[in-house]
DNA sequence: CAGGTTTTCGCCTTTCGGTCGAAAACGTGG
DNA sequence: CCACGTTTTCGACCGAAAGGCGAAAACCTG
């Protein structure tokens, strides 16, 4: 989500939301406050620090050190945004201001990595979804196609997926109606990565 | 590596090395400069940003926003340090200043996670090592025992390990002399994590 | 040379991930 | 109402990865 700068520097270029750190807040409170001016922050399903960007010349004029965050919203949310603000596909960004394109690339890389070895998928998915919808989400976020069969098995084995019992309405071209799933409650915050080199005799999975 | 504060605030408590950001440097250059006052920074095998700590009351007096880094040195290095500075086991930290204990815990957690799904092990190991020495390193960093057999197999399969041909001198109680290994050159920087949910038909491993 | 110690290696089992194709469950059009 | 296309689901198979175990190897000491 970018907004188009009206004034110099970098007028007309697109910019990440953000702003100065207030005296009574930490950086996460600050970014949530900045975002609240753009969207309904209650729709944020996940927020995490990305990195500090501090090159002396990253912005013209006085030195500005930025703490970049990754904020995710479920794919079904279409928040109302101000007129200068729109969503852009991360693969086709417009001309961006300052180092914001590099920040976006880092964020995209972080997302792709964490999708694979954590339960972060919950943050991208709507409350209920079909496996093929989830497959599309993962494929888009990872940048390559994944198998629906395998995706379902891997997430299920990790104890993340749960069938709702309902089925989705069928599409215009027919086909078997898809079962609806949700991420299990209690796994809606990011947890430990799924590690290799486990402790010996760890028969603790799936719970 | 902590140094003991001589003056208030938090006199006599132990503190992470660090300091202010200079006008002509980014945060990584800054932390390397700060560390250079304590140790030989050429021994640093890996440096990465950890997180920003920015609670308004994290230090008394004017607000200080800190960008914390993780810096690793190989286990065989014993750098000369100033008289106020010593190494401490991360499981038994002394009384620390400010929020530095929380920072250490986060760093420890980050290290344990990354050891598992990246090639970060190279940063902890000396240039040459035996498998059991490496096993000790991994066990200490992860906080639980790992199998030497499995560790060697996993790292070998990832193409990270290479035998030197030499063997280590035997210990006082005898036993078969251990073969020496090294991390393969070219893998001495952190690379992409080893991901699950791979793209279809990716026959690209081991190279 | 017997006994103790440590490392190494091969074998086995389990788990995991990837692939494929058949079957199921819908529409639609003759 | 039946043949056909479409989409989803599921089971089966396979290879790769990881964990576990014990025998063998290679050293010491007495």
CSV table of N, CA and C in Angstrom, one decimal, chain A residues 13 30 37-38 42 47 58 65 74 100 110 139 144 153 158 160 176 194:
chain,number,residue,atom,x,y,z
A,13,UNK,N,6.1,10.7,-6.7
A,13,UNK,CA,6.5,9.3,-6.5
A,13,UNK,C,5.8,8.7,-5.4
A,30,UNK,N,4.1,3.5,17.0
A,30,UNK,CA,4.2,4.6,16.0
A,30,UNK,C,3.7,4.2,14.6
A,37,UNK,N,-4.0,6.3,10.0
A,37,UNK,CA,-4.4,7.5,9.2
A,37,UNK,C,-4.8,7.0,7.8
A,38,UNK,N,-4.4,5.8,7.4
A,38,UNK,CA,-4.6,5.3,6.1
A,38,UNK,C,-5.7,4.3,6.0
A,42,UNK,N,-7.4,-2.4,12.6
A,42,UNK,CA,-7.9,-3.6,13.2
A,42,UNK,C,-7.9,-4.8,12.1
A,47,UNK,N,2.0,-7.9,12.2
A,47,UNK,CA,2.9,-6.8,12.1
A,47,UNK,C,4.2,-7.3,12.7
A,58,UNK,N,20.0,8.2,2.5
A,58,UNK,CA,18.8,7.6,2.0
A,58,UNK,C,17.7,8.6,1.8
A,65,UNK,N,16.6,8.0,10.1
A,65,UNK,CA,16.7,6.6,10.3
A,65,UNK,C,15.3,6.0,10.3
A,74,UNK,N,-5.5,-9.9,5.6
A,74,UNK,CA,-6.0,-11.0,4.9
A,74,UNK,C,-6.4,-10.6,3.5
A,100,UNK,N,12.4,3.2,-0.9
A,100,UNK,CA,11.2,2.4,-0.5
A,100,UNK,C,11.1,1.2,-1.4
A,110,UNK,N,11.3,-11.5,3.0
A,110,UNK,CA,11.0,-11.9,4.3
A,110,UNK,C,9.7,-12.7,4.3
A,139,UNK,N,1.1,-19.3,-3.7
A,139,UNK,CA,1.8,-19.2,-5.0
A,139,UNK,C,2.2,-17.7,-5.2
A,144,UNK,N,6.1,-18.8,-6.9
A,144,UNK,CA,6.1,-19.9,-7.8
A,144,UNK,C,4.9,-20.8,-7.4
A,153,UNK,N,-1.5,-31.0,2.8
A,153,UNK,CA,-0.9,-32.0,3.7
A,153,UNK,C,0.1,-31.4,4.7
A,158,UNK,N,1.1,-30.0,10.3
A,158,UNK,CA,1.6,-29.1,11.3
A,158,UNK,C,0.5,-28.7,12.3
A,160,UNK,N,-2.3,-26.9,11.6
A,160,UNK,CA,-2.7,-25.5,11.4
A,160,UNK,C,-4.1,-25.4,10.7
A,176,UNK,N,-16.7,-29.8,-8.7
A,176,UNK,CA,-17.1,-30.2,-7.3
A,176,UNK,C,-16.9,-29.0,-6.4
A,194,UNK,N,9.4,-24.3,12.2
A,194,UNK,CA,9.4,-25.8,12.2
A,194,UNK,C,10.8,-26.2,11.8
